[in-house]
mmCIF file of C-alpha atoms in Angstrom:
data_model
loop_
_atom_site.group_PDB
_atom_site.id
_atom_site.type_symbol
_atom_site.label_atom_id
_atom_site.label_comp_id
_atom_site.label_asym_id
_atom_site.label_seq_id
_atom_site.Cartn_x
_atom_site.Cartn_y
_atom_site.Cartn_z
ATOM 1 C CA MET A 500 17.603 15.293 -17.915
ATOM 2 C CA ASN A 501 18.315 16.873 -14.557
ATOM 3 C CA VAL A 502 19.979 15.221 -11.571
ATOM 4 C CA ILE A 503 16.621 14.158 -10.090
ATOM 5 C CA ASP A 504 15.829 12.289 -13.313
ATOM 6 C CA HIS A 505 19.113 10.406 -13.001
ATOM 7 C CA VAL A 506 18.337 9.461 -9.395
ATOM 8 C CA ARG A 507 14.874 8.274 -10.473
ATOM 9 C CA ASP A 508 16.388 6.144 -13.248
ATOM 10 C CA MET A 509 18.879 4.596 -10.839
ATOM 11 C CA ALA A 510 16.023 3.788 -8.457
ATOM 12 C CA ALA A 511 14.039 2.205 -11.297
ATOM 13 C CA ALA A 512 17.133 0.159 -12.229
ATOM 14 C CA GLY A 513 17.407 -1.183 -8.671
ATOM 15 C CA LEU A 514 20.692 0.600 -7.920
ATOM 16 C CA HIS A 515 19.651 1.173 -4.331
ATOM 17 C CA SER A 516 23.089 1.720 -2.787
ATOM 18 C CA ASN A 517 23.906 4.276 -5.488
ATOM 19 C CA VAL A 518 20.585 6.035 -4.940
ATOM 20 C CA ARG A 519 21.179 6.176 -1.211
ATOM 21 C CA ILE A 520 24.594 7.823 -1.547
ATOM 22 C CA MET A 521 23.582 10.285 -4.263
ATOM 23 C CA SER A 522 20.271 11.296 -2.711
ATOM 24 C CA SER A 523 21.938 11.773 0.676
ATOM 25 C CA LEU A 524 24.503 14.153 -0.847
ATOM 26 C CA LEU A 525 21.835 16.054 -2.768
ATOM 27 C CA LEU A 526 19.635 16.405 0.328
ATOM 28 C CA THR A 527 22.600 17.759 2.289
ATOM 29 C CA MET A 528 23.209 20.302 -0.481
ATOM 30 C CA SER A 529 19.516 21.200 -0.398
ATOM 31 C CA ASN A 530 19.621 21.772 3.356
ATOM 32 C CA ASN A 531 22.565 24.119 2.906
ATOM 33 C CA ASN A 532 20.906 25.865 -0.025
ATOM 34 C CA PRO A 533 17.088 25.646 0.168
ATOM 35 C CA GLU A 534 16.714 27.264 -3.253
ATOM 36 C CA LEU A 535 18.720 24.521 -4.985
ATOM 37 C CA PHE A 536 15.726 22.267 -5.669
ATOM 38 C CA SER A 537 12.049 22.949 -6.151
ATOM 39 C CA PRO A 538 9.567 21.535 -3.568
ATOM 40 C CA SER A 539 8.602 18.755 -5.981
ATOM 41 C CA GLN A 540 12.242 17.814 -6.602
ATOM 42 C CA LYS A 541 12.978 17.666 -2.879
ATOM 43 C CA TYR A 542 9.887 15.491 -2.366
ATOM 44 C CA GLN A 543 11.151 13.088 -5.016
ATOM 45 C CA LEU A 544 14.622 12.977 -3.477
ATOM 46 C CA LEU A 545 13.225 12.190 -0.039
ATOM 47 C CA VAL A 546 11.091 9.334 -1.397
ATOM 48 C CA TYR A 547 13.950 7.808 -3.416
ATOM 49 C CA HIS A 548 16.245 8.144 -0.388
ATOM 50 C CA ALA A 549 13.666 6.479 1.869
ATOM 51 C CA ASP A 550 13.151 3.675 -0.662
ATOM 52 C CA ALA A 551 16.888 2.966 -0.657
ATOM 53 C CA ILE A 552 16.960 2.881 3.138
ATOM 54 C CA PHE A 553 13.913 0.590 3.135
ATOM 55 C CA HIS A 554 15.775 -1.750 0.789
ATOM 56 C CA ASP A 555 18.603 -1.861 3.339
ATOM 57 C CA LYS A 556 16.018 -2.994 5.926
ATOM 58 C CA GLU A 557 16.543 0.046 8.146
ATOM 59 C CA TYR A 558 12.818 0.327 8.695
ATOM 60 C CA ARG A 559 12.747 2.863 11.524
ATOM 61 C CA ASN A 560 15.025 5.201 9.593
ATOM 62 C CA ALA A 561 13.025 4.608 6.408
ATOM 63 C CA ALA A 562 9.754 5.454 8.154
ATOM 64 C CA CYS A 563 11.293 8.699 9.391
ATOM 65 C CA LYS A 564 12.415 9.654 5.878
ATOM 66 C CA TYR A 565 9.045 8.724 4.366
ATOM 67 C CA ASN A 566 7.340 10.959 6.928
ATOM 68 C CA MET A 567 9.701 13.773 5.976
ATOM 69 C CA ALA A 568 8.656 13.213 2.357
ATOM 70 C CA LEU A 569 4.992 13.535 3.316
ATOM 71 C CA GLN A 570 5.721 16.797 5.115
ATOM 72 C CA GLN A 571 7.482 18.029 1.990
ATOM 73 C CA LYS A 572 4.459 16.985 -0.086
ATOM 74 C CA LYS A 573 2.289 19.230 2.099
ATOM 75 C CA VAL A 574 4.644 22.124 1.362
ATOM 76 C CA LEU A 575 4.389 21.291 -2.334
ATOM 77 C CA SER A 576 0.587 21.249 -2.190
ATOM 78 C CA LYS A 577 0.459 24.605 -0.413
ATOM 79 C CA THR A 578 2.900 26.118 -2.915
ATOM 80 C CA SER A 579 0.796 24.867 -5.819
ATOM 81 C CA LYS A 580 -2.338 26.472 -4.349
ATOM 82 C CA VAL A 581 -0.658 29.798 -3.653
ATOM 83 C CA ARG A 582 1.109 29.973 -7.022
ATOM 84 C CA PRO A 583 -0.944 28.056 -9.563
ATOM 85 C CA SER A 584 1.007 27.215 -12.688
ATOM 86 C CA THR A 585 0.048 28.939 -15.907
ATOM 87 C CA GLY A 586 1.154 25.894 -17.866
ATOM 88 C CA GLY A 587 -1.643 23.585 -16.808
ATOM 89 C CA THR A 588 -0.593 20.682 -19.012
ATOM 90 C CA ALA A 589 3.041 20.779 -17.924
ATOM 91 C CA SER A 590 1.989 21.007 -14.287
ATOM 92 C CA SER A 591 -0.315 18.011 -14.701
ATOM 93 C CA ILE A 592 2.434 15.916 -16.299
ATOM 94 C CA GLN A 593 4.841 16.814 -13.490
ATOM 95 C CA SER A 594 2.241 15.857 -10.890
ATOM 96 C CA GLN A 595 1.684 12.479 -12.542
ATOM 97 C CA SER A 596 5.443 11.769 -12.539
ATOM 98 C CA LEU A 597 5.806 12.361 -8.797
ATOM 99 C CA PRO A 598 6.011 9.351 -6.464
ATOM 100 C CA SER A 599 2.531 8.444 -5.232
ATOM 101 C CA GLU A 600 1.644 9.870 -1.819
ATOM 102 C CA ILE A 601 -0.575 6.823 -1.249
ATOM 103 C CA GLU A 602 2.358 4.522 -1.960
ATOM 104 C CA VAL A 603 4.509 6.478 0.490
ATOM 105 C CA LYS A 604 1.880 5.987 3.201
ATOM 106 C CA TYR A 605 1.743 2.280 2.400
ATOM 107 C CA LYS A 606 5.516 2.069 2.792
ATOM 108 C CA ILE A 607 5.307 3.822 6.162
ATOM 109 C CA ALA A 608 2.670 1.333 7.291
ATOM 110 C CA GLU A 609 4.858 -1.498 6.033
ATOM 111 C CA CYS A 610 7.761 -0.189 8.111
ATOM 112 C CA TYR A 611 5.553 0.090 11.191
ATOM 113 C CA THR A 612 4.200 -3.432 10.669
ATOM 114 C CA ILE A 613 7.701 -4.880 10.467
ATOM 115 C CA LEU A 614 8.620 -2.925 13.611
ATOM 116 C CA LYS A 615 5.497 -4.384 15.298
ATOM 117 C CA LEU A 616 3.934 -0.934 15.627
ATOM 118 C CA ASP A 617 0.554 -2.152 14.427
ATOM 119 C CA LYS A 618 -1.485 0.716 15.902
ATOM 120 C CA ASP A 619 0.689 3.230 14.101
ATOM 121 C CA ALA A 620 0.356 1.262 10.857
ATOM 122 C CA ILE A 621 -3.446 1.219 11.176
ATOM 123 C CA ALA A 622 -3.498 4.951 11.881
ATOM 124 C CA VAL A 623 -1.529 5.683 8.700
ATOM 125 C CA LEU A 624 -3.694 3.484 6.474
ATOM 126 C CA ASP A 625 -6.918 4.692 8.104
ATOM 127 C CA GLY A 626 -5.914 8.178 7.029
ATOM 128 C CA ILE A 627 -6.185 7.169 3.371
ATOM 129 C CA PRO A 628 -9.708 7.833 2.022
ATOM 130 C CA SER A 629 -11.535 4.588 1.225
ATOM 131 C CA ARG A 630 -11.895 5.388 -2.473
ATOM 132 C CA GLN A 631 -8.107 5.788 -2.767
ATOM 133 C CA ARG A 632 -7.208 2.489 -1.107
ATOM 134 C CA THR A 633 -5.642 -0.042 -3.437
ATOM 135 C CA PRO A 634 -6.161 -3.802 -2.947
ATOM 136 C CA LYS A 635 -2.808 -4.185 -1.181
ATOM 137 C CA ILE A 636 -3.700 -1.371 1.218
ATOM 138 C CA ASN A 637 -7.044 -3.000 2.017
ATOM 139 C CA MET A 638 -5.316 -6.350 2.453
ATOM 140 C CA MET A 639 -2.792 -4.932 4.887
ATOM 141 C CA LEU A 640 -5.554 -3.111 6.758
ATOM 142 C CA ALA A 641 -7.663 -6.266 6.942
ATOM 143 C CA ASN A 642 -4.788 -8.281 8.400
ATOM 144 C CA LEU A 643 -3.969 -5.538 10.899
ATOM 145 C CA TYR A 644 -7.623 -5.185 11.930
ATOM 146 C CA ARG A 645 -7.953 -8.928 12.416
ATOM 147 C CA LYS A 646 -4.777 -9.022 14.512
ATOM 148 C CA ALA A 647 -6.122 -6.145 16.629
ATOM 149 C CA GLY A 648 -9.458 -7.902 17.154
ATOM 150 C CA GLN A 649 -11.415 -5.385 15.037
ATOM 151 C CA GLU A 650 -13.295 -8.109 13.203
ATOM 152 C CA ARG A 651 -16.017 -5.996 11.592
ATOM 153 C CA SER A 652 -13.469 -3.640 10.050
ATOM 154 C CA ALA A 653 -11.365 -6.619 8.952
ATOM 155 C CA VAL A 654 -14.355 -8.185 7.176
ATOM 156 C CA THR A 655 -15.114 -4.912 5.384
ATOM 157 C CA SER A 656 -11.522 -4.601 4.171
ATOM 158 C CA TYR A 657 -11.276 -8.235 3.045
ATOM 159 C CA LYS A 658 -14.520 -7.832 1.093
ATOM 160 C CA GLU A 659 -13.137 -4.728 -0.578
ATOM 161 C CA VAL A 660 -10.081 -6.720 -1.660
ATOM 162 C CA LEU A 661 -12.351 -9.368 -3.197
ATOM 163 C CA ARG A 662 -14.472 -6.743 -4.891
ATOM 164 C CA GLN A 663 -11.407 -5.558 -6.767
ATOM 165 C CA CYS A 664 -9.598 -8.902 -7.038
ATOM 166 C CA PRO A 665 -12.110 -11.800 -6.864
ATOM 167 C CA LEU A 666 -9.376 -14.470 -6.879
ATOM 168 C CA ALA A 667 -7.514 -13.099 -3.850
ATOM 169 C CA LEU A 668 -7.481 -16.421 -2.007
ATOM 170 C CA ASP A 669 -5.799 -15.157 1.158
ATOM 171 C CA ALA A 670 -8.599 -12.597 1.507
ATOM 172 C CA ILE A 671 -11.101 -15.463 1.120
ATOM 173 C CA ILE A 672 -9.333 -17.391 3.881
ATOM 174 C CA GLY A 673 -9.400 -14.245 6.027
ATOM 175 C CA LEU A 674 -13.166 -13.872 5.621
ATOM 176 C CA LEU A 675 -13.819 -17.535 6.376
ATOM 177 C CA SER A 676 -11.612 -17.350 9.474
ATOM 178 C CA LEU A 677 -13.821 -14.490 10.686
ATOM 179 C CA SER A 678 -16.947 -16.674 10.419
ATOM 180 C CA VAL A 679 -18.288 -15.146 7.218
ATOM 181 C CA LYS A 680 -20.485 -17.825 5.615
ATOM 182 C CA GLY A 681 -18.902 -19.810 2.835
ATOM 183 C CA ALA A 682 -21.863 -19.234 0.542
ATOM 184 C CA GLU A 683 -21.499 -15.474 0.909
ATOM 185 C CA VAL A 684 -17.778 -15.614 0.173
ATOM 186 C CA ALA A 685 -18.347 -17.885 -2.829
ATOM 187 C CA SER A 686 -20.920 -15.487 -4.249
ATOM 188 C CA MET A 687 -18.214 -12.816 -4.453
ATOM 189 C CA THR A 688 -16.091 -15.006 -6.726
ATOM 190 C CA MET A 689 -18.793 -16.883 -8.659
ATOM 191 C CA ASP A 690 -18.829 -14.647 -11.744
ATOM 192 C CA VAL A 691 -15.096 -15.087 -12.244
ATOM 193 C CA ILE A 692 -15.162 -18.823 -11.551
ATOM 194 C CA GLN A 693 -17.924 -19.340 -14.093
ATOM 195 C CA SER A 694 -16.251 -17.173 -16.736
ATOM 196 C CA ILE A 695 -12.848 -18.905 -16.698
ATOM 197 C CA PRO A 696 -12.435 -22.502 -17.974
ATOM 198 C CA ASN A 697 -11.101 -25.163 -15.586
ATOM 199 C CA LEU A 698 -11.639 -23.031 -12.504
ATOM 200 C CA ASP A 699 -14.633 -24.880 -11.108
ATOM 201 C CA TRP A 700 -12.373 -26.605 -8.553
ATOM 202 C CA LEU A 701 -12.141 -23.294 -6.706
ATOM 203 C CA SER A 702 -15.723 -23.643 -5.455
ATOM 204 C CA ALA A 703 -14.773 -26.938 -3.790
ATOM 205 C CA TRP A 704 -11.667 -25.294 -2.359
ATOM 206 C CA ILE A 705 -13.762 -22.533 -0.774
ATOM 207 C CA LYS A 706 -16.202 -25.118 0.574
ATOM 208 C CA ALA A 707 -13.365 -27.038 2.183
ATOM 209 C CA TYR A 708 -11.975 -23.951 3.906
ATOM 210 C CA ALA A 709 -15.462 -22.922 5.001
ATOM 211 C CA PHE A 710 -15.941 -26.336 6.591
ATOM 212 C CA ILE A 711 -12.565 -26.156 8.351
ATOM 213 C CA HIS A 712 -13.291 -22.745 9.876
ATOM 214 C CA ALA A 713 -16.932 -23.467 10.723
ATOM 215 C CA GLY A 714 -16.102 -26.761 12.362
ATOM 216 C CA ASP A 715 -19.552 -28.316 11.908
ATOM 217 C CA ASN A 716 -21.629 -30.086 9.292
ATOM 218 C CA HIS A 717 -24.092 -27.209 8.961
ATOM 219 C CA THR A 718 -21.608 -25.540 6.633
ATOM 220 C CA TRP A 719 -22.210 -28.134 3.945
ATOM 221 C CA ALA A 720 -25.960 -27.842 4.268
ATOM 222 C CA SER A 721 -25.837 -24.098 3.704
ATOM 223 C CA TRP A 722 -24.375 -24.583 0.239
ATOM 224 C CA ALA A 723 -27.379 -26.586 -0.902
ATOM 225 C CA THR A 724 -29.745 -23.675 -0.339
#
C-alpha cells in the first residue's frame, strides 16, 4: 500500500478530520515537488481532501477543491492519451479505482445548492451527458428545474428518475405537482406495483396526490378510462 491507499482507507472509514490533515500536508508536498505524485494520485488526494472539507460543511471551500480535482482529472485524461499504458489491464483497474468524476460533479452541485447558487448547480449537472446521469443526479436536476420554473425539463428529469426507480415517491409527487396526469404517472409504476405483494395501496396513494394537485373531480374520472 502507498500513502494514497492509506488516505483512501481513512476516508472509507469516516476519519474525515484525519483525511483532511493528511491530504492537506500531502498536497502541499506535491505543490513543492510536482513529481512526487502521479496525476491520478493527485486527483485522488484532491477528491478525498474536498470530501473531508464537505463533511466539515465548508461548502464554498469544498466546491473550490472539487473543481481543482476536475481540472486535475483533465490533466490525467490528456496524459493518458499522450502516453497510453502498455499494461492495459493494470491501467483499466487503476481507472476503475479512481473517484468517479460524475460523483465529483454531483458534489459540486450539492455545494452550490446549499449555497443557494442554483444556476451554477444546474450548469454543472447539465454538463453531465444524459446517459451518465444517475437517479440522484436526475432528482437533483428535476428539483432545481422546478424551482427555476423550467417545468418541461423538470418533468423529463422526474420521469427519468421513475424509469430507473419506479417507487421513487418524491419524484411521483414532483410530477403530479407539475400537472402531469395521475394516470400517466401511475402507468410508470404499475408493473412494480402489480409484481410486489401488498403494494396495491400505492395506486390509491397516487390517486390521492393526483386529486390534491389537480384540485377538481375530473381527476377521479380520468382513472376510470
